[in-house]
Coordinates of C-alpha atoms and ligand atoms in Angstrom, one line a residue:
M18 CA -71.1 -82.8 -70.3
S19 CA -74.5 -84.1 -70.6
R20 CA -76.7 -85.6 -73.4
I21 CA -80.2 -86.2 -73.9
D22 CA -81.8 -87.6 -76.6
H23 CA -84.5 -85.7 -78.1
S24 CA -85.0 -88.2 -81.3
S25 CA -88.2 -89.5 -80.6
S26 CA -90.0 -86.0 -78.8
Q27 CA -90.1 -83.9 -82.2
T28 CA -93.6 -84.3 -82.3
D29 CA -94.9 -83.3 -79.2
S30 CA -93.1 -80.0 -79.6
M31 CA -94.6 -79.0 -82.5
N32 CA -98.1 -77.5 -80.5
S33 CA -95.6 -74.4 -79.8
E34 CA -95.3 -72.2 -82.6
W35 CA -91.9 -70.4 -81.5
E36 CA -89.8 -73.4 -81.8
Y37 CA -87.7 -72.7 -84.8
A38 CA -84.9 -74.9 -84.4
P39 CA -84.0 -77.6 -86.7
A40 CA -83.4 -79.7 -84.3
P41 CA -80.0 -81.6 -83.9
E42 CA -81.0 -85.5 -82.8
T43 CA -79.3 -85.1 -79.7
T44 CA -77.8 -81.9 -77.9
E45 CA -74.8 -81.4 -76.2
V46 CA -74.9 -79.0 -73.1
N47 CA -71.5 -78.2 -71.3
I48 CA -71.7 -76.7 -68.0
E49 CA -67.9 -75.1 -67.1
S50 CA -66.8 -76.3 -63.3
R51 CA -66.9 -72.4 -62.5
Y52 CA -68.6 -69.4 -63.7
G53 CA -67.6 -65.8 -62.8
L54 CA -69.5 -62.5 -63.2
F55 CA -70.4 -60.9 -66.7
V56 CA -69.3 -57.2 -66.7
G57 CA -68.4 -55.0 -69.1
G58 CA -69.3 -57.5 -72.1
R59 CA -66.8 -60.3 -70.9
F60 CA -67.0 -62.9 -68.2
I61 CA -65.1 -61.7 -65.6
A62 CA -64.0 -63.3 -61.8
S63 CA -65.3 -61.9 -58.5
K64 CA -63.5 -59.6 -56.6
G65 CA -64.4 -61.6 -53.8
R66 CA -62.9 -65.2 -53.2
R67 CA -66.7 -66.5 -51.6
R68 CA -68.4 -69.2 -54.1
F69 CA -71.0 -71.9 -53.5
D70 CA -72.4 -74.7 -56.1
T71 CA -75.5 -74.9 -57.6
I72 CA -77.2 -78.5 -57.9
N73 CA -79.2 -80.3 -60.3
P74 CA -82.4 -80.9 -57.5
A75 CA -83.2 -83.9 -58.8
T76 CA -79.7 -85.8 -57.8
E77 CA -78.2 -83.3 -55.4
I78 CA -75.2 -83.4 -57.4
S79 CA -73.3 -80.0 -58.1
L80 CA -73.6 -78.5 -61.5
S81 CA -70.6 -75.6 -61.3
S82 CA -69.2 -73.5 -58.6
I83 CA -71.3 -69.9 -58.9
S84 CA -69.5 -66.5 -57.9
E85 CA -71.1 -65.3 -55.0
S86 CA -70.3 -61.2 -56.1
N87 CA -69.5 -58.8 -53.4
E88 CA -69.8 -55.1 -53.1
K89 CA -67.0 -54.9 -55.1
D90 CA -68.4 -56.9 -57.8
I91 CA -71.8 -54.8 -58.0
D92 CA -69.9 -51.2 -57.7
A93 CA -68.4 -52.5 -61.0
A94 CA -71.3 -54.2 -62.1
V95 CA -73.3 -50.9 -62.0
A96 CA -70.8 -48.6 -63.2
S97 CA -69.9 -50.9 -66.5
A98 CA -74.0 -50.3 -66.9
R99 CA -73.5 -46.3 -66.2
K100 CA -71.3 -46.2 -68.7
A101 CA -72.9 -48.5 -71.2
F102 CA -76.3 -46.2 -70.4
R103 CA -74.7 -43.3 -72.3
G104 CA -74.2 -45.2 -75.6
W105 CA -77.3 -47.5 -75.6
S106 CA -79.8 -44.7 -74.1
R107 CA -79.2 -42.4 -77.6
T108 CA -78.9 -45.5 -80.1
K109 CA -81.5 -45.3 -82.4
P110 CA -84.7 -47.2 -81.2
I111 CA -84.6 -49.3 -84.4
E112 CA -80.9 -50.2 -84.0
R113 CA -82.4 -51.6 -80.6
A114 CA -84.4 -53.7 -82.3
K115 CA -81.9 -55.0 -84.4
Y116 CA -79.7 -56.1 -81.4
L117 CA -83.2 -57.3 -79.7
Y118 CA -84.3 -59.4 -82.7
R119 CA -81.1 -61.1 -83.0
I120 CA -81.0 -62.0 -79.1
A121 CA -84.4 -63.6 -79.7
R122 CA -83.3 -65.6 -82.6
R123 CA -80.1 -66.8 -81.3
I124 CA -82.4 -68.2 -78.3
Q125 CA -84.4 -70.2 -80.7
E126 CA -81.4 -71.7 -82.2
R127 CA -79.7 -72.6 -78.8
A128 CA -83.7 -73.2 -77.3
R129 CA -83.1 -76.9 -76.7
E130 CA -79.6 -76.9 -74.9
L131 CA -81.2 -74.0 -72.9
A132 CA -84.1 -75.7 -72.4
I133 CA -81.8 -78.7 -70.7
L134 CA -80.1 -76.3 -68.6
E135 CA -83.4 -74.8 -67.0
S136 CA -84.4 -78.5 -66.4
M137 CA -80.9 -79.7 -64.9
D138 CA -80.3 -76.6 -62.8
G139 CA -83.7 -76.3 -61.8
G140 CA -85.8 -79.8 -61.7
K141 CA -88.7 -78.5 -63.8
P142 CA -89.9 -81.1 -66.0
I143 CA -88.4 -80.8 -69.6
R144 CA -91.1 -80.9 -71.2
E145 CA -92.6 -77.7 -69.5
S146 CA -88.3 -76.0 -70.1
R147 CA -89.1 -77.3 -74.2
D148 CA -92.8 -76.0 -74.8
V149 CA -93.1 -73.8 -72.4
D150 CA -90.3 -71.5 -70.7
I151 CA -87.9 -71.1 -73.5
P152 CA -90.2 -70.5 -76.7
L153 CA -92.0 -67.9 -74.3
V154 CA -88.1 -66.5 -73.6
A155 CA -87.5 -66.0 -77.1
Q156 CA -91.0 -64.7 -78.0
H157 CA -90.3 -61.6 -75.0
F158 CA -87.5 -60.8 -77.2
F159 CA -89.8 -60.5 -80.5
H160 CA -92.2 -58.7 -78.7
H161 CA -90.0 -56.1 -77.1
A162 CA -87.9 -55.9 -80.7
G163 CA -90.7 -54.3 -81.9
W164 CA -92.1 -52.1 -79.6
C165 CA -88.3 -50.1 -79.5
D166 CA -89.1 -47.4 -82.2
K167 CA -92.8 -47.4 -81.6
L168 CA -93.2 -46.3 -78.1
Q169 CA -94.2 -42.7 -78.6
Y170 CA -97.3 -43.6 -80.2
A171 CA -98.8 -45.9 -77.9
I172 CA -97.5 -45.2 -74.6
P173 CA -99.8 -42.4 -72.7
G174 CA -97.5 -39.6 -71.9
H175 CA -94.5 -40.2 -73.7
H176 CA -94.2 -38.9 -77.0
D177 CA -90.5 -38.5 -76.4
P178 CA -89.5 -41.3 -74.5
R179 CA -87.1 -41.7 -72.1
P180 CA -85.4 -44.0 -70.5
L181 CA -84.8 -44.6 -66.5
G182 CA -81.2 -45.3 -66.4
V183 CA -79.6 -48.5 -64.9
C184 CA -81.7 -50.9 -63.7
A185 CA -81.4 -53.3 -61.2
Q186 CA -83.2 -56.8 -61.8
V187 CA -83.6 -59.5 -59.2
I188 CA -85.2 -62.7 -60.1
P189 CA -86.4 -66.4 -58.8
W190 CA -85.8 -69.8 -59.0
N191 CA -89.4 -70.6 -60.3
F192 CA -88.7 -69.5 -64.1
P193 CA -85.4 -68.7 -64.4
L194 CA -84.6 -67.7 -68.1
L195 CA -87.8 -66.2 -68.4
M196 CA -88.2 -64.0 -65.5
A197 CA -84.8 -62.8 -67.0
A198 CA -86.7 -62.0 -70.6
W199 CA -89.5 -60.3 -68.7
K200 CA -87.1 -58.1 -66.9
I201 CA -84.2 -57.9 -69.5
A202 CA -86.3 -57.4 -73.0
P203 CA -88.7 -54.0 -72.2
A204 CA -85.7 -52.4 -70.1
L205 CA -83.1 -52.6 -73.7
A206 CA -86.4 -51.6 -75.5
C207 CA -86.5 -48.1 -73.5
G208 CA -83.1 -47.8 -73.4
N209 CA -82.2 -48.6 -70.2
T210 CA -78.6 -50.8 -69.2
V211 CA -79.6 -53.1 -66.8
V212 CA -77.6 -55.0 -63.8
L213 CA -79.6 -58.7 -63.3
K214 CA -78.9 -61.3 -60.5
P215 CA -80.3 -64.6 -61.2
A216 CA -81.6 -66.7 -57.9
E217 CA -79.2 -68.2 -56.4
T218 CA -80.2 -71.8 -57.3
T219 CA -80.6 -71.4 -60.7
S220 CA -77.9 -69.3 -62.4
L221 CA -76.6 -70.9 -65.2
T222 CA -79.0 -69.8 -67.7
A223 CA -78.8 -66.4 -67.0
L224 CA -74.7 -66.6 -67.5
R225 CA -76.1 -68.7 -70.7
L226 CA -78.0 -65.8 -71.8
A227 CA -74.7 -63.5 -71.5
E228 CA -72.5 -65.8 -74.2
I229 CA -76.0 -64.9 -76.1
F230 CA -75.8 -61.1 -75.8
Q231 CA -71.8 -61.4 -76.5
E232 CA -72.7 -63.7 -80.0
C233 CA -75.2 -60.9 -80.5
E234 CA -72.5 -58.4 -80.1
L235 CA -74.9 -56.5 -77.9
P236 CA -72.7 -53.3 -76.6
E237 CA -70.6 -54.4 -73.7
G238 CA -71.8 -53.2 -70.4
V239 CA -75.5 -52.7 -71.4
V240 CA -76.8 -56.1 -69.8
N241 CA -74.4 -57.6 -66.7
I242 CA -74.7 -60.2 -65.0
V243 CA -73.7 -60.6 -61.0
T244 CA -74.4 -64.1 -59.5
G245 CA -75.0 -64.5 -55.4
A246 CA -77.8 -64.5 -52.9
G247 CA -79.8 -62.4 -50.5
E248 CA -76.6 -60.2 -49.7
T249 CA -75.7 -59.9 -53.1
G250 CA -79.5 -58.9 -54.1
R251 CA -79.2 -56.9 -51.6
L252 CA -76.4 -54.6 -51.9
L253 CA -77.5 -54.3 -55.8
V254 CA -81.3 -52.6 -55.1
E255 CA -79.6 -50.3 -52.6
H256 CA -76.9 -49.0 -54.5
R257 CA -76.6 -45.4 -55.0
G258 CA -75.7 -45.9 -59.3
V259 CA -79.3 -47.5 -59.7
N260 CA -82.3 -45.7 -60.9
K261 CA -84.9 -48.7 -61.2
V262 CA -85.4 -51.5 -59.2
A263 CA -87.2 -54.5 -60.6
F264 CA -87.9 -57.4 -58.1
T265 CA -89.9 -60.5 -58.4
G266 CA -89.9 -63.2 -55.6
S267 CA -91.2 -63.3 -51.9
T268 CA -93.3 -61.2 -50.5
E269 CA -91.3 -60.7 -47.5
V270 CA -88.4 -59.5 -49.2
G271 CA -90.6 -57.3 -51.4
K272 CA -91.7 -56.1 -48.3
M273 CA -87.4 -54.9 -47.1
I274 CA -86.8 -53.5 -50.9
A275 CA -89.9 -51.3 -50.8
R276 CA -88.5 -50.1 -47.6
S277 CA -85.0 -49.6 -48.8
C278 CA -86.0 -47.5 -51.5
A279 CA -88.2 -45.7 -49.8
G280 CA -87.0 -41.7 -50.0
T281 CA -84.9 -42.6 -52.9
S282 CA -85.6 -41.4 -56.3
K283 CA -85.5 -45.0 -57.2
R284 CA -88.7 -46.2 -59.7
V285 CA -89.3 -49.8 -58.2
T286 CA -92.0 -52.3 -59.6
L287 CA -92.5 -55.7 -57.6
E288 CA -94.1 -59.1 -58.5
L289 CA -94.8 -61.3 -55.3
G290 CA -96.1 -63.7 -53.9
G291 CA -100.0 -65.3 -54.0
K292 CA -102.5 -67.4 -52.9
S293 CA -104.8 -67.3 -56.2
P294 CA -108.1 -68.5 -56.1
N295 CA -109.7 -71.2 -59.2
I296 CA -113.6 -70.4 -58.9
V297 CA -115.6 -73.5 -60.5
F298 CA -119.1 -73.4 -60.9
A299 CA -122.0 -76.1 -61.5
D300 CA -122.3 -75.2 -64.7
A301 CA -118.8 -75.9 -66.0
A302 CA -117.8 -78.2 -68.7
I303 CA -116.3 -80.7 -66.0
D304 CA -113.5 -82.5 -67.5
Q305 CA -112.0 -79.1 -69.0
A306 CA -112.1 -77.7 -65.4
V307 CA -110.4 -80.7 -64.2
E308 CA -107.5 -80.4 -66.4
G309 CA -107.1 -76.3 -65.6
V310 CA -107.2 -77.1 -62.0
V311 CA -104.1 -79.0 -62.5
S312 CA -102.6 -77.1 -64.5
A313 CA -103.3 -74.5 -62.6
I314 CA -101.1 -75.7 -59.1
W315 CA -99.4 -78.7 -60.3
F316 CA -97.8 -76.7 -63.3
N317 CA -93.7 -76.4 -62.7
Q318 CA -94.0 -78.1 -59.2
G319 CA -96.1 -75.7 -58.0
H320 CA -93.5 -73.5 -58.2
V321 CA -95.9 -70.8 -59.7
C322 CA -96.8 -67.1 -58.1
C323 CA -99.8 -67.2 -59.7
A324 CA -100.8 -70.8 -59.3
G325 CA -104.3 -71.7 -58.5
S326 CA -103.8 -72.8 -54.8
R327 CA -107.0 -72.6 -53.8
L328 CA -109.6 -74.1 -55.6
F329 CA -113.7 -73.0 -54.7
L330 CA -116.0 -76.1 -56.0
E331 CA -119.8 -74.9 -55.8
E332 CA -121.2 -77.3 -53.6
S333 CA -123.5 -78.8 -55.6
I334 CA -120.7 -80.7 -57.8
H335 CA -118.0 -81.1 -55.0
D336 CA -117.9 -84.8 -54.6
E337 CA -118.0 -85.8 -58.3
F338 CA -115.2 -82.9 -58.8
V339 CA -113.2 -83.9 -56.4
R340 CA -113.7 -88.1 -57.6
R341 CA -112.8 -86.5 -61.2
L342 CA -109.5 -84.8 -60.1
E343 CA -107.9 -87.0 -58.1
H344 CA -108.5 -89.9 -60.9
R345 CA -106.4 -87.4 -62.7
M346 CA -103.8 -86.6 -60.2
R347 CA -103.2 -90.4 -59.9
K348 CA -102.2 -90.5 -63.4
L349 CA -99.0 -88.0 -62.8
R350 CA -96.0 -88.8 -63.0
V351 CA -93.5 -87.4 -61.0
G352 CA -89.5 -87.9 -61.0
D353 CA -86.5 -87.2 -63.7
P354 CA -86.8 -83.4 -65.2
L355 CA -85.4 -84.6 -67.9
D356 CA -87.8 -87.8 -68.9
K357 CA -90.0 -86.0 -71.8
N358 CA -92.8 -87.8 -69.9
T359 CA -92.5 -86.4 -66.5
D360 CA -95.6 -84.1 -65.5
V361 CA -94.4 -83.1 -62.1
G362 CA -90.0 -82.8 -61.8
A363 CA -88.2 -81.9 -58.5
I364 CA -88.4 -79.0 -55.8
N365 CA -86.1 -76.7 -56.5
S366 CA -84.3 -76.9 -53.0
G367 CA -83.8 -78.6 -49.9
E368 CA -84.7 -75.6 -48.0
Q369 CA -88.4 -75.4 -50.4
L370 CA -89.0 -79.1 -49.7
E371 CA -88.7 -78.3 -45.8
K372 CA -91.1 -75.3 -46.0
I373 CA -93.4 -77.3 -47.9
N374 CA -93.7 -80.6 -46.0
S375 CA -93.9 -78.4 -43.0
Y376 CA -97.3 -77.2 -44.6
L377 CA -98.4 -80.7 -45.3
Q378 CA -97.8 -80.8 -41.8
H379 CA -100.1 -77.8 -41.2
G380 CA -103.1 -79.2 -42.8
V381 CA -103.4 -82.8 -41.3
D382 CA -102.4 -80.7 -38.1
E383 CA -105.2 -78.2 -38.5
G384 CA -108.3 -81.4 -39.4
A385 CA -108.0 -81.3 -43.2
T386 CA -108.2 -84.5 -45.2
M387 CA -105.2 -85.1 -47.4
T388 CA -105.1 -87.3 -50.8
Q389 CA -101.7 -87.6 -52.7
C390 CA -100.7 -88.9 -55.6
C391 CA -99.1 -92.0 -56.4
E392 CA -97.8 -95.4 -55.3
R393 CA -94.7 -95.2 -57.4
D394 CA -91.3 -94.9 -55.6
L395 CA -90.1 -91.6 -56.2
P396 CA -85.9 -91.9 -56.7
E397 CA -84.1 -91.8 -53.7
N398 CA -82.0 -88.6 -54.2
G399 CA -83.6 -85.6 -55.1
F400 CA -86.2 -83.4 -53.5
W401 CA -89.7 -84.5 -54.8
C402 CA -93.2 -83.8 -53.3
R403 CA -96.4 -86.0 -54.3
P404 CA -99.2 -83.5 -56.3
T405 CA -101.0 -83.1 -53.4
F406 CA -104.6 -81.9 -52.7
F407 CA -106.3 -81.3 -49.3
T408 CA -110.0 -81.1 -48.4
E409 CA -112.6 -80.3 -45.9
V410 CA -110.0 -76.8 -45.3
Q411 CA -111.5 -74.5 -43.0
P412 CA -111.1 -70.7 -44.3
S413 CA -108.8 -69.8 -41.7
A414 CA -106.7 -72.5 -42.0
K415 CA -102.6 -72.1 -42.2
I416 CA -102.9 -74.1 -46.1
A417 CA -105.5 -71.7 -47.4
R418 CA -104.3 -68.4 -46.7
E419 CA -100.1 -68.8 -46.9
E420 CA -98.5 -69.1 -50.2
I421 CA -96.8 -72.6 -50.4
F422 CA -95.0 -72.8 -53.6
G423 CA -95.4 -76.3 -54.3
P424 CA -97.4 -78.5 -55.5
V425 CA -100.2 -78.6 -52.6
L426 CA -103.9 -77.6 -53.7
S427 CA -106.7 -76.5 -51.1
V428 CA -110.3 -77.2 -52.0
M429 CA -113.2 -75.3 -50.3
T430 CA -116.8 -75.0 -51.4
F431 CA -118.8 -71.8 -51.7
R432 CA -123.3 -71.9 -52.4
T433 CA -123.8 -68.6 -54.2
P434 CA -121.4 -66.7 -56.3
E435 CA -121.6 -63.9 -54.0
E436 CA -120.2 -66.2 -51.2
A437 CA -117.7 -67.7 -54.2
I438 CA -116.1 -63.5 -54.6
Q439 CA -116.2 -63.2 -51.1
R440 CA -114.2 -66.2 -50.0
A441 CA -111.9 -66.0 -53.2
N442 CA -111.0 -61.9 -52.6
D443 CA -110.4 -62.8 -49.1
S444 CA -106.9 -63.0 -49.1
P445 CA -103.7 -60.6 -48.5
Y446 CA -102.7 -61.2 -52.1
G447 CA -104.3 -60.7 -55.5
L448 CA -102.1 -62.1 -58.1
S449 CA -104.8 -64.1 -60.3
A450 CA -107.7 -65.8 -60.8
G451 CA -109.5 -68.5 -62.7
I452 CA -113.4 -68.8 -63.0
W453 CA -114.6 -71.8 -64.6
T454 CA -118.2 -71.2 -66.6
D455 CA -120.4 -71.8 -68.8
K456 CA -121.9 -68.3 -69.0
G457 CA -120.4 -65.1 -70.5
S458 CA -122.5 -62.8 -67.8
K459 CA -121.4 -64.9 -64.9
V460 CA -118.0 -64.6 -66.2
F461 CA -118.3 -60.5 -66.6
E462 CA -119.5 -60.2 -63.6
I463 CA -117.4 -62.1 -61.2
A464 CA -114.3 -60.8 -63.2
S465 CA -115.1 -57.2 -62.7
R466 CA -115.8 -57.8 -59.5
M467 CA -112.6 -60.0 -58.2
K468 CA -109.0 -58.6 -57.0
A469 CA -106.3 -59.8 -58.8
G470 CA -104.4 -58.5 -61.4
V471 CA -104.4 -61.9 -63.9
I472 CA -108.2 -63.5 -64.8
W473 CA -108.3 -66.4 -67.0
C474 CA -112.0 -67.7 -68.2
N475 CA -112.2 -71.4 -68.5
T476 CA -108.0 -71.6 -68.4
F477 CA -105.5 -71.6 -66.1
N478 CA -101.5 -70.3 -66.4
K479 CA -101.6 -69.1 -69.8
F480 CA -98.8 -66.4 -70.5
D481 CA -98.6 -64.0 -73.2
A482 CA -95.8 -60.9 -73.9
A483 CA -98.6 -58.6 -75.0
S484 CA -100.7 -59.2 -72.0
P485 CA -100.1 -57.1 -68.4
F486 CA -98.9 -59.7 -65.6
G487 CA -98.8 -58.4 -62.0
G488 CA -101.2 -58.0 -58.8
Y489 CA -103.5 -56.3 -56.1
K490 CA -102.2 -55.7 -52.4
E491 CA -99.6 -57.9 -51.1
S492 CA -98.9 -59.3 -54.5
G493 CA -97.0 -56.6 -55.5
W494 CA -96.5 -52.9 -57.3
G495 CA -97.0 -52.3 -61.4
R496 CA -97.1 -54.5 -63.9
E497 CA -94.6 -56.6 -66.6
G498 CA -95.7 -57.2 -69.7
G499 CA -97.0 -55.1 -72.8
R500 CA -97.9 -51.6 -73.0
H501 CA -98.2 -51.3 -69.1
G502 CA -94.8 -53.1 -68.7
L503 CA -93.1 -50.7 -70.7
A504 CA -94.5 -47.5 -68.9
A505 CA -92.6 -48.9 -66.1
Y506 CA -89.1 -48.4 -67.6
L507 CA -89.9 -45.2 -69.2
A508 CA -88.9 -41.6 -67.4
Ligands
NAD2 P1 -86.6 -64.8 -52.0 O1 -87.4 -63.6 -52.0 O2 -86.1 -64.8 -51.1 O3 -85.9 -64.8 -53.4 C1 -85.7 -64.3 -54.5 C2 -85.0 -63.5 -55.5 O4 -84.1 -62.5 -54.6 C3 -83.4 -64.1 -55.0 O5 -82.5 -63.6 -56.4 C4 -82.8 -64.4 -53.7 O6 -81.4 -64.1 -53.7 C5 -82.6 -62.7 -54.0 N1 -83.0 -61.8 -52.7 C6 -83.0 -62.6 -51.4 N2 -83.2 -61.8 -50.7 C7 -82.9 -60.2 -51.0 C8 -82.4 -59.2 -50.4 N3 -82.6 -58.6 -48.6 N4 -82.8 -57.9 -51.1 C9 -82.9 -58.1 -52.8 N5 -82.8 -59.5 -52.9 C10 -83.0 -60.3 -52.4 O7 -87.6 -66.5 -51.9 P2 -86.7 -67.5 -51.9 O8 -86.3 -67.4 -50.6 O9 -86.2 -68.1 -52.5 O10 -88.3 -68.4 -51.3 C11 -88.9 -68.4 -50.6 C12 -90.6 -68.4 -50.7 O11 -90.8 -66.9 -51.5 C13 -91.0 -68.8 -51.4 O12 -91.2 -70.4 -50.8 C14 -92.4 -68.4 -52.1 O13 -93.4 -68.5 -51.4 C15 -92.1 -67.3 -52.4 N6 -91.7 -66.7 -54.0 C16 -92.2 -66.3 -54.7 C17 -92.1 -66.3 -56.1 C18 -92.8 -65.6 -57.0 O14 -92.3 -65.4 -58.2 N7 -93.7 -64.8 -56.3 C19 -90.5 -66.4 -56.7 C20 -89.7 -67.2 -55.4 C21 -90.1 -67.8 -54.2
MN3 MN1 -79.5 -75.7 -58.9

């Protein structure tokens, strides 16, 4: 059991309109010592014996033992979803909406507990899980509840909206509960049923969501949750009883999934990696742009697929901008994710930290200049990376081309808008882009020529259930969120 005191933090959570819970002074979070799977509306033991621990990446202490689902478990989960599909797909849309509203409300009521659990299991700062992740999780269910009985009016080509069937959904560890909501809410709104696999380092909030489904009396089998690592994910997406695959994770695994689904009747959407450009013009409001760059790359330790990890500065402002950025970076507080003053929490796993560190080494070896925050000591245990930026980066450098998925920014320059566009688009990825300028005409011109699914102007990393999200090129297939996201769950 773990306790966290929220008594002094009530006012700073008011900026979220989705915050609703009459917050208790102290929140208790129970974590079972071991978990099974959620199949057919019940928590059951895996048919295999293999288990693994999920740890708190800020302490390296084990939080719980998680089941590794095997082939028989996947068979059972898909069968349960298939059986539930008969009833759920024929449930009146307005009735489906009631379940989704109920789930959304219950998420709000249990928001603090979910936020703490998310931060403990994954390492993200409590301020982010409390003010960003969990409120957006609730928003996603509210948003999709409203869609259930209106699909025929708004989705082109769907006057008679029909669900696809059983959806296999595999999600990553960077926004564990939010990715579960992104996947589950639209699937259910359209009348599909689900088998979801959370990432192996962050299974706890998905299992807690299963409890919420029970509390809301969601019909059994409509959502099933199977835990495990890559092999479990592979068994799930390759299962013959699956009609649709929705995946968020690395481009490498995304390509494997695309190959394994090719030639089947499965529908596939993929949300993959990114190396997104953030372009700052000399006419931008500089301090605002500095703040935007901070949240573009250091939000959630940079474990963000749409992170603004390539900063392009107009040459004339480069030195001044970098000076202000360094000053701001040195104020970031790295440390205990459960401390509400923490800006940058723990790296999600030892493996991910190794990967990030190897990129830091590449950056130095390739001749770029590395600047890191901060002088303060980092905790002895746990996985930590200081917020970092590189200057004098060659566009061909590894750190300028590959996704690092950590708090590491590569700073480059441009002279003309034309050059900015060309450099920004020169990437195998195309997930998001940021544009900072005072000139509206520049915004429209640049945005229309940017090969990126999401483009932010004078802001970055803002999410809303109503706006579609997804990528060009190796960043993926299809869109999630809004009207476009729903179409991917209809036949
Ligand atoms: P990953 O793609 O291996 O894992 C994502 C999810 O896919 C997890 O649930 C995992 O268990 C599952 N998975 C793994 N192999 C699978 C397979 N063959 N079939 C089906 N499911 C499978 O990502 P990772 O190893 O956790 O991270 C590696 C890198 O991927 C990161 O460093 C980062 O660059 C990138 N990444 C991107 C995102 C994103 O949102 N775009 C998210 C996580 C990781
Ligand atoms: Mn964990």
